[in-house]
CSV table of C-alpha atoms and ligand atoms in Angstrom, one decimal:
chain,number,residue,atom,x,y,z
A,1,UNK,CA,0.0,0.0,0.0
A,2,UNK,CA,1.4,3.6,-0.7
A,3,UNK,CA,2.0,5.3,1.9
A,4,UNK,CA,3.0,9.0,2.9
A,5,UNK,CA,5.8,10.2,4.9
A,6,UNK,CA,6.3,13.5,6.2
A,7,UNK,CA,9.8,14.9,7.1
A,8,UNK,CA,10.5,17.8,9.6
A,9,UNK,CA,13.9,18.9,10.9
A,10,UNK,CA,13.4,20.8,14.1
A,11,UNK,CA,15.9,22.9,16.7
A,12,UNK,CA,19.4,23.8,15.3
A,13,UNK,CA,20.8,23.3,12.2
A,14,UNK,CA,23.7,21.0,11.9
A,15,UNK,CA,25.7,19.4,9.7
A,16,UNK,CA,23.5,15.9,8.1
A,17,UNK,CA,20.8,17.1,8.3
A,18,UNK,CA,20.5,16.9,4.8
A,19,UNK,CA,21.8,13.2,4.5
A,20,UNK,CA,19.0,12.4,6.6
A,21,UNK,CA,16.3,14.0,4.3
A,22,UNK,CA,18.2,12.3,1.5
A,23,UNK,CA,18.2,9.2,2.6
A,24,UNK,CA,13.9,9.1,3.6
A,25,UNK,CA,13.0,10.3,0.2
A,26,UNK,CA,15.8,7.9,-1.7
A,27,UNK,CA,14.6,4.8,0.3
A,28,UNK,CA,10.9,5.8,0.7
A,29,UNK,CA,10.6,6.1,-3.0
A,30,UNK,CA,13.1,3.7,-4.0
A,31,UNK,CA,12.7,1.1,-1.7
A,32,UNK,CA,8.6,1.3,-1.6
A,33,UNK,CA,7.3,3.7,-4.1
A,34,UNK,CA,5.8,5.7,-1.0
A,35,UNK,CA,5.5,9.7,-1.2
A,36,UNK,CA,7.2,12.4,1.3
A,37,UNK,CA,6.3,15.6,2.1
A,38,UNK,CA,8.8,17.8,3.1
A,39,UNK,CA,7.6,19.9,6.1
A,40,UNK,CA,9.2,23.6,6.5
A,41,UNK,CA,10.7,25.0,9.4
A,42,UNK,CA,10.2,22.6,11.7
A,43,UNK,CA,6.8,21.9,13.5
A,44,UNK,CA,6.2,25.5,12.6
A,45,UNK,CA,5.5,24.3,9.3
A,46,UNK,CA,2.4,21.9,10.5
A,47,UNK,CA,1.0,25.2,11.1
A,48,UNK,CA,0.4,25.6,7.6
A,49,UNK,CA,-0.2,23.9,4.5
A,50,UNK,CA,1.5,26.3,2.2
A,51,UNK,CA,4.9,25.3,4.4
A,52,UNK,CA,4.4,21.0,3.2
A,53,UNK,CA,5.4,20.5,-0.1
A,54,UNK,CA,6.3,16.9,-2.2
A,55,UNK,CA,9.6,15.9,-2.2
A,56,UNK,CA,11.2,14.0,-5.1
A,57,UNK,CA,14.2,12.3,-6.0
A,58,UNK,CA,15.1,15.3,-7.6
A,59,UNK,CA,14.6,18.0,-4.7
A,60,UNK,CA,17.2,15.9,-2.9
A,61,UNK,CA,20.3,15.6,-5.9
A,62,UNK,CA,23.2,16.9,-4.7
A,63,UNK,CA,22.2,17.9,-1.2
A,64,UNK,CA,24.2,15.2,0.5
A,65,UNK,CA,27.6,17.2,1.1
A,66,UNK,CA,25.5,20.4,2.0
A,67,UNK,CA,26.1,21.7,5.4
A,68,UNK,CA,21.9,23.1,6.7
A,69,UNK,CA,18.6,21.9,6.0
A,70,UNK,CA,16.7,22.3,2.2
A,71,UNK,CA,13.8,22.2,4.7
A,72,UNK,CA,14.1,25.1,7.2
A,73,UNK,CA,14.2,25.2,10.7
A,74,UNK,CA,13.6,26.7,14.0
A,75,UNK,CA,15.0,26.7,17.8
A,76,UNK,CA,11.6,28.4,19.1
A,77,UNK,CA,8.1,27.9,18.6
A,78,UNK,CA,6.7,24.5,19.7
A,79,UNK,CA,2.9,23.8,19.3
A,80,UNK,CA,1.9,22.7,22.8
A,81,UNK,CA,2.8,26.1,24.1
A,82,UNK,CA,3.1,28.5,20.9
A,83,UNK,CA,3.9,32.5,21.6
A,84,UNK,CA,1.4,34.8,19.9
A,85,UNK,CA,0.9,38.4,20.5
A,86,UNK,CA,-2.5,39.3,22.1
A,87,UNK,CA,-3.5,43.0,23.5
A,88,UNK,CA,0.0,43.8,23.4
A,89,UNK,CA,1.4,40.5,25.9
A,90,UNK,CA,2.8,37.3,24.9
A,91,UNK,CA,0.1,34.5,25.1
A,92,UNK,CA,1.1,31.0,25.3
A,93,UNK,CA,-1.1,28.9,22.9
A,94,UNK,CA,-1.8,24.9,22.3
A,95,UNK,CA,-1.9,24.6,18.8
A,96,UNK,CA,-1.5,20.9,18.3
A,97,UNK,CA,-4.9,19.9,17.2
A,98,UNK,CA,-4.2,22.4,14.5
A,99,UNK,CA,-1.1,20.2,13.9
A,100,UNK,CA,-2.7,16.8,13.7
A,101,UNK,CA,-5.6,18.1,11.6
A,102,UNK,CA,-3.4,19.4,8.9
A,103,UNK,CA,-1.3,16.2,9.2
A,104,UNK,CA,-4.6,14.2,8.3
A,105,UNK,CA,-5.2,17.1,5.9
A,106,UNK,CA,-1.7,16.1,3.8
A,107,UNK,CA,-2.7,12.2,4.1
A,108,UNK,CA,0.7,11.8,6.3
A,109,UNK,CA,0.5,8.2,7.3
A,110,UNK,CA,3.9,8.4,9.8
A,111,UNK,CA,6.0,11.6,10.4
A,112,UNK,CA,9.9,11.9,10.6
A,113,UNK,CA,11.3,14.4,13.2
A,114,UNK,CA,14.3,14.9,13.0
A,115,UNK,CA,15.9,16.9,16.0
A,116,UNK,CA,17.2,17.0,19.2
A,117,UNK,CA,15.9,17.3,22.8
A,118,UNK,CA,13.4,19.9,22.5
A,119,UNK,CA,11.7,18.6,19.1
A,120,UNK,CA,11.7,14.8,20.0
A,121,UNK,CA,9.7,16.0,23.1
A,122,UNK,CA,7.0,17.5,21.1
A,123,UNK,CA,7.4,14.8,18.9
A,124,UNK,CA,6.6,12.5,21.7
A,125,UNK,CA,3.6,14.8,22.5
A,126,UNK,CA,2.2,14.2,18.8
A,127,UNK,CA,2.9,10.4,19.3
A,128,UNK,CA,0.1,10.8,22.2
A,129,UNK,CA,-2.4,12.5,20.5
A,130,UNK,CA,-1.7,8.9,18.3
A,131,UNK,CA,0.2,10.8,15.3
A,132,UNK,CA,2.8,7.4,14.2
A,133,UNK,CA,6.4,9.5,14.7
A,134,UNK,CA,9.6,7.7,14.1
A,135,UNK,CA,12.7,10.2,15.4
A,136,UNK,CA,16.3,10.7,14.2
A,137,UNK,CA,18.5,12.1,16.8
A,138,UNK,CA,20.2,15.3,15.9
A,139,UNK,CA,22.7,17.5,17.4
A,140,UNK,CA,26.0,19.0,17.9
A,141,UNK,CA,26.3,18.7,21.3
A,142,UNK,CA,25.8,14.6,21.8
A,143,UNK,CA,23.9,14.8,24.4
A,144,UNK,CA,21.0,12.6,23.6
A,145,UNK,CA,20.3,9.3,25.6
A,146,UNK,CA,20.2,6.4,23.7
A,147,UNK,CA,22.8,6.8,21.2
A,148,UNK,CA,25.9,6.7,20.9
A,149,UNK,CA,26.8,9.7,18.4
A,150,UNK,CA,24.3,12.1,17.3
A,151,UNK,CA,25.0,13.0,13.7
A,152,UNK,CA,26.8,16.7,13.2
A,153,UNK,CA,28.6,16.0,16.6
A,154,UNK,CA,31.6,14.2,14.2
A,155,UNK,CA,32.1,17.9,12.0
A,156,UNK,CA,31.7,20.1,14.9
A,157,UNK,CA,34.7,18.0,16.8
A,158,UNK,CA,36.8,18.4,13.4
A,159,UNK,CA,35.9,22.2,13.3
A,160,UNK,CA,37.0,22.4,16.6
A,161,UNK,CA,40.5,20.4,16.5
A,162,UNK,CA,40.8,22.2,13.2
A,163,UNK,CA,40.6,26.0,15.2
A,164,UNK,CA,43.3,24.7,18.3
A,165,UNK,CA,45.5,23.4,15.5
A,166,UNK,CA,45.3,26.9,14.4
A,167,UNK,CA,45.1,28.4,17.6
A,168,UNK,CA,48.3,26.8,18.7
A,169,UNK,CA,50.5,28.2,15.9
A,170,UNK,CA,49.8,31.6,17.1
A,171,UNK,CA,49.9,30.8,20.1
A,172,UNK,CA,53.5,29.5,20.5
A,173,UNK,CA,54.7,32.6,18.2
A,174,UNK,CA,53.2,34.9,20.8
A,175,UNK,CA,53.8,33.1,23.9
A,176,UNK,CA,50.0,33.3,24.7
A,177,UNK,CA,47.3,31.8,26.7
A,178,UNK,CA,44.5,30.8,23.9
A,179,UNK,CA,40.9,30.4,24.9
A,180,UNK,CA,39.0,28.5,22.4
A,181,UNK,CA,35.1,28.8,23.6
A,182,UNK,CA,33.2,26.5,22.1
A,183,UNK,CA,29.3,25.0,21.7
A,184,UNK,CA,27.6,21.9,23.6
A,185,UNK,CA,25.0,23.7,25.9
A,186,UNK,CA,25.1,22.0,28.9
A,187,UNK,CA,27.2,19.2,27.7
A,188,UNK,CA,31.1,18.9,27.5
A,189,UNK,CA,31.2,16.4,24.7
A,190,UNK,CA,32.9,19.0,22.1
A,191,UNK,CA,35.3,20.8,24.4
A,192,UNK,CA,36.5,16.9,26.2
A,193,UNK,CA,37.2,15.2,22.4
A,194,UNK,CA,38.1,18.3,20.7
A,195,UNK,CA,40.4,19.4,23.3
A,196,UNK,CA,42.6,16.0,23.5
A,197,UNK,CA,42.2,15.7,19.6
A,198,UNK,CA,43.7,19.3,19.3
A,199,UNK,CA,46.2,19.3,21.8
A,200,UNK,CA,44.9,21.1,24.7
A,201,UNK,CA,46.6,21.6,28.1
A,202,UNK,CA,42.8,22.4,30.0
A,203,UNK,CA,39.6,21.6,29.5
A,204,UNK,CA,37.0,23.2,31.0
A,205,UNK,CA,33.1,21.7,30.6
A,206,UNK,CA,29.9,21.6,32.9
A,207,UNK,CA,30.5,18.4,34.6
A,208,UNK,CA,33.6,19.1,36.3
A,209,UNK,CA,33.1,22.9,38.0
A,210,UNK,CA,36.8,24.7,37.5
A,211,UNK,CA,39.1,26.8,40.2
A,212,UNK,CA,40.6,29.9,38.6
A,213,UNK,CA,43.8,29.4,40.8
A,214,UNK,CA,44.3,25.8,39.8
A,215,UNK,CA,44.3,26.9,35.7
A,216,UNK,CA,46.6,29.8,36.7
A,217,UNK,CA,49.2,27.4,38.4
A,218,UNK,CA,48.4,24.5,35.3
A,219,UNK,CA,49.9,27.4,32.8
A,220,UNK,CA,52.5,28.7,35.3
A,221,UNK,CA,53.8,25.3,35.8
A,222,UNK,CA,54.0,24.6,32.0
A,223,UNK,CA,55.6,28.0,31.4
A,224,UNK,CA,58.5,26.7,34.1
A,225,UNK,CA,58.9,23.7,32.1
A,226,UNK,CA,59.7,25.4,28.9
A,227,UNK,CA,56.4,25.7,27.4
A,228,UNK,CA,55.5,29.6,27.0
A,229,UNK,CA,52.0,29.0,25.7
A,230,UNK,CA,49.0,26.8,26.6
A,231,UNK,CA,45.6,26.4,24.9
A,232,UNK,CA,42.2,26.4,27.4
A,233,UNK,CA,39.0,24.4,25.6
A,234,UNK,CA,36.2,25.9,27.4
A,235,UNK,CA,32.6,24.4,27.0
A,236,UNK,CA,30.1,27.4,27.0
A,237,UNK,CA,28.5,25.6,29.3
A,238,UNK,CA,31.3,25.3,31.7
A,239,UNK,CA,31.3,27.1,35.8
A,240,UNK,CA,33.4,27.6,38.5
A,241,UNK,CA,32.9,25.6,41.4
A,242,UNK,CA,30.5,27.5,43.6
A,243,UNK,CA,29.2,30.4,40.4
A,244,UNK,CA,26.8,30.0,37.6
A,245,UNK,CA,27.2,29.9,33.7
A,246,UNK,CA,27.3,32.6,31.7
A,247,UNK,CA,24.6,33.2,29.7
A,248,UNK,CA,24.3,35.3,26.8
A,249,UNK,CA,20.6,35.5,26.5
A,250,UNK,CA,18.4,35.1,29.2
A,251,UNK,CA,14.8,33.0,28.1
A,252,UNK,CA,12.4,35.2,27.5
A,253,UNK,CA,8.6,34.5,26.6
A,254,UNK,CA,9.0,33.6,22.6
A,255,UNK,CA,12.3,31.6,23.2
A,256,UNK,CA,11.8,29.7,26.7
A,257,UNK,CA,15.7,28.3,25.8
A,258,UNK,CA,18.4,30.7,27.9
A,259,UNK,CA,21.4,31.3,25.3
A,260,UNK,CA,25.0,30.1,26.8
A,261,UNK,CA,27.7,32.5,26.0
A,262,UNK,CA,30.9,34.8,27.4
A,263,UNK,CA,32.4,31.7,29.3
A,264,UNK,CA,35.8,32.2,27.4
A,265,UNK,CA,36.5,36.0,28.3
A,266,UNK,CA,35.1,35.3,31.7
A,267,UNK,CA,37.8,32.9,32.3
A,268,UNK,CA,40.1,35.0,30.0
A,269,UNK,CA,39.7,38.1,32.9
A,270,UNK,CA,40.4,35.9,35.8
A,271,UNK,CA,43.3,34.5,34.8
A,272,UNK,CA,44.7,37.1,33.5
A,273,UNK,CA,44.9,38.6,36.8
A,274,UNK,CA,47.2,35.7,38.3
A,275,UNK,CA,49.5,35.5,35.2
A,276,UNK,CA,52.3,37.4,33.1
A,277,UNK,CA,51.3,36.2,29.8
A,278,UNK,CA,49.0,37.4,27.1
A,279,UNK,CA,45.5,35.9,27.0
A,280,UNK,CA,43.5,36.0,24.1
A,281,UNK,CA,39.6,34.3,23.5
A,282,UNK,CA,38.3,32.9,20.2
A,283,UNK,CA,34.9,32.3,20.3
A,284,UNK,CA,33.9,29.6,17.6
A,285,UNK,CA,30.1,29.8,17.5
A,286,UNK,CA,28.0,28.9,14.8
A,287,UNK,CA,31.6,27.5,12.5
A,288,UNK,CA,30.5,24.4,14.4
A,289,UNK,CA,27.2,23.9,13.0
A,290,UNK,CA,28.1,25.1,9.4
A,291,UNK,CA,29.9,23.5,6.3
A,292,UNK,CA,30.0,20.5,5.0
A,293,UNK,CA,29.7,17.0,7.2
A,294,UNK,CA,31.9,15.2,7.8
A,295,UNK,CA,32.2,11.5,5.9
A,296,UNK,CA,31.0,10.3,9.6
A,297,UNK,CA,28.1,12.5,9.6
A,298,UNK,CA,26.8,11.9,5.9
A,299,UNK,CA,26.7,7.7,6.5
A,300,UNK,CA,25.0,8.1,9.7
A,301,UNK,CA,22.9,10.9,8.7
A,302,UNK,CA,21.8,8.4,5.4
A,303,UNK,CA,22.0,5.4,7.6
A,304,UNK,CA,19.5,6.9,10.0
A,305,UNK,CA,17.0,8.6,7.6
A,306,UNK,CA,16.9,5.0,5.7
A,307,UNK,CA,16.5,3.1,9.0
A,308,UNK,CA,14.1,5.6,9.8
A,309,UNK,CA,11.9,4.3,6.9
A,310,UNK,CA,12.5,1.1,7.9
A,311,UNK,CA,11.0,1.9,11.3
A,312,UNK,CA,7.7,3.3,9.0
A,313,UNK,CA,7.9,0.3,7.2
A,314,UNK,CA,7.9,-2.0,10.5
A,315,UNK,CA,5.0,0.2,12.3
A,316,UNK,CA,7.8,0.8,14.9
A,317,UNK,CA,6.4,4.0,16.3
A,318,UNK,CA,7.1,6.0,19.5
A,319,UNK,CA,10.8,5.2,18.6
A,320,UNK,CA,13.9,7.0,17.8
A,321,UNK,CA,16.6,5.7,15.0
A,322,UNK,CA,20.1,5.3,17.3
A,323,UNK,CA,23.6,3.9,16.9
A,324,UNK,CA,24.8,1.3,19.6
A,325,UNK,CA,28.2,0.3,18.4
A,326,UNK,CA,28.8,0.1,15.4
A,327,UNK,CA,24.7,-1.1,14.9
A,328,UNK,CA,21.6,1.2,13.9
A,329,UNK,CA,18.8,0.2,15.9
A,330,UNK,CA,15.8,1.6,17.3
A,331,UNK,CA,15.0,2.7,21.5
A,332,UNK,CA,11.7,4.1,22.9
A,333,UNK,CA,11.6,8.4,22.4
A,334,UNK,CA,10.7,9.1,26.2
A,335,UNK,CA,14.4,6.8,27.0
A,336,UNK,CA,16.3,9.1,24.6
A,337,UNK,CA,14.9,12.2,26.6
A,338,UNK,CA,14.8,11.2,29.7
A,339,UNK,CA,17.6,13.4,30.3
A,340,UNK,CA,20.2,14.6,28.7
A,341,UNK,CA,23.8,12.4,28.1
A,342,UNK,CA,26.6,14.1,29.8
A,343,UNK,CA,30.0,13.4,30.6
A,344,UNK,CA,31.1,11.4,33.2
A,345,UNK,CA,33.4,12.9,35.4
A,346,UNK,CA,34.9,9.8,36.4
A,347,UNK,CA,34.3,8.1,33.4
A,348,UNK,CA,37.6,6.7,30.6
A,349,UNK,CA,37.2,9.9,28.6
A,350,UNK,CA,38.1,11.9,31.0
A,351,UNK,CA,40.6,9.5,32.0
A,352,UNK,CA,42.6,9.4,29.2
A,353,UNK,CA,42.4,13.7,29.6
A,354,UNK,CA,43.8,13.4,32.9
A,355,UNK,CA,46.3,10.4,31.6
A,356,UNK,CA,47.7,12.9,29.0
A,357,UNK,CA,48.4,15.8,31.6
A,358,UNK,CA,45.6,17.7,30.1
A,359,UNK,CA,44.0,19.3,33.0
A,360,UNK,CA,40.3,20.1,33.7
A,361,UNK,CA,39.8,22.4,36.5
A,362,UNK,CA,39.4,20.6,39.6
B,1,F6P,O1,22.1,22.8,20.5
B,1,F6P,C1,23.0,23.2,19.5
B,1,F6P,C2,23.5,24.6,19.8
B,1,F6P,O2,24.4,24.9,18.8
B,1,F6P,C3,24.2,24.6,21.2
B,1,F6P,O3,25.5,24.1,21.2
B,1,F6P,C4,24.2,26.1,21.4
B,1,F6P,O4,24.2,26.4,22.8
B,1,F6P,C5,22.9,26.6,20.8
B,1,F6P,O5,22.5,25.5,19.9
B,1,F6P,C6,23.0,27.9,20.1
B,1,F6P,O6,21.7,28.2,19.6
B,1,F6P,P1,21.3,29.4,18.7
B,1,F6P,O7,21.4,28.9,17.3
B,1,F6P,O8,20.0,29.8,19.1
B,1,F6P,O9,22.4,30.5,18.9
């Protein structure tokens, strides 16, 4: 029987996202001879019919080395809870019968989100209302349950070992203290495997608070040993022991998310003051969610959007594509969002940091 598929990417962009959209339409129509409807900007797009359009074999040629979405997307705006203006104050409005109405409206049989925490949630939400979702787990950061690598996690690591190889050249020139800020929210996956990928002598991230006067004396000591420069990953999400984060953006009533941001010249002014060295802050940003993905990133990213047909095929609903191993497979949503993966401060990784001399704060 033909069937329809929908497709949604939701949250940030990243790196695969367009393998993943390849691979649903190739094997949906290839494999089965089904349709897909490419859905715009996220669940935003359910909100409108205008925003769901077909998707061929040829919307997707060529789109597998593309860094983005061909389909849109949004951090903000989920339909359980949507901001709309009213009188002047920001109303919070559920707008998911709309959703599912215009979902029976297109004929979609099962919908692919693809995202990370914040859109599998309302994915799971949709599931309830007994819309058949399959989810493919998306993100930078890695920090979703259930799986061992998100895709766009692999090119956001090389753009980051690829800025401290960079950063250390200068570095040694100058004799400077580098700070290389970088993304992961409240996870430390991209600062921990960037950082001993690239060389770094400390790593700062979220699970491990840092001391100020333990960095200071990390660089001093290395300075005594011949060394005049060191390089300091900080996770944006990163704290020292007994303060808060920095944020950049507080949540506000359209975008309930807070933004991270400032970590590196934060760390950059305090230890500054206890050493006799220049100290200089790159702030990577949103290099780490552009470009082009990484070989890693386009085979999961295809080997995810075709096992997530395979899920639609099966009538495996409620459930998110994952890698375990070297295996695709498939685990409940509500496991993979339970909350959210994060590093273990005792665990090998960190480990093999400490092994190397690399030092984290504590
Ligand atoms: O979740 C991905 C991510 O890039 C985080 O690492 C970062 O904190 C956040 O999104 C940035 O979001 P925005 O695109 O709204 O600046």
């Amino acid at each position: 029987m033909t069937k329809t598929i929908g497709i949604l990417t939701g949250g940030g962009d990243c790196p695969g996202l367009n393998a993943v959209i390849r691979g649903v339409v190739k094997s949906a129509i290839i494999r089965h001879g089904w349709r897909v409807i490419g859905i715009e900007d996220g669940f935003d797009g359910l909100l409108s019919l205008a925003k769901c359009k077909p998707l061929t074999l040829e919307s997707v040629r060529g789109i597998l080395p593309r860094g983005g979405t061909i389909l849109g997307t949004t951090n903000h705006g989920n339909p359980f809870s949507y901001p709309v203006e009213q009188e002047g104050a920001i109303v919070h409005l559920d707008l998911s019968e709309k959703v599912v109405e215009n979902i029976r409206a297109l004929g979609i049989d099962a919908l692919v989100a693809v995202g990370g925490e914040g859109s599998l949630k309302i994915a799971l939400e949709l599931s309830k209302k007994g819309v058949p979702v399959v989810g493919v787990p998306k993100t930078i950061d890695n920090d979703l349950r259930e799986t061992d690598f998100t895709f766009g996690y692999n090119t956001a690591l090389e753009t980051a070992t690829d800025a401290l190889d960079k950063l250390h050249t200068t570095a040694e020139s100058h004799h400077r203290v580098m700070i290389l800020e970088v993304m992961g929210r409240y996870a430390g996956w991209i600062a921990l495997e960037s950082g001993i990928a690239g060389g770094a002598d400390v790593i700062l991230i979220p699970e491990i608070p840092f001391h100020i006067d333990r960095i200071c004396d990390a660089v001093t000591r290395r300075s005594a040993r011949g060394s005049r420069f060191s390089i300091i990953v900080a996770a944006e999400g990163a704290f020292p022991e007994g303060g808060s984060r920095v944020v950049a953006k507080k949540a506000d009533e359209c975008q309930t998310i807070e933004r991270l941001g400032g970590i590196g010249q934060f760390v950059a002014q305090h230890v500054q003051k206890c050493l006799d060295m220049d100290v200089r802050v790159t702030v990577l940003g949103h290099l780490q969610r552009g470009g082009s993905p990484t070989t890693f990133d386009r085979a999961l990213g295809s080997r995810f959007g075709t096992k997530a047909v395979q899920m639609v095929a099966a009538g495996d609903f409620g459930r998110m594509a994952c890698l375990r191993g070297r295996t695709i497979t498939s685990v409940p949503i509500e496991d993979a969002i339970r909350d959210l993966k994060l590093v273990d401060p005792e665990g090998e990784i960190v480990r093999t940091a400490e092994d190397l001399g690399i030092m984290l704060g504590r």
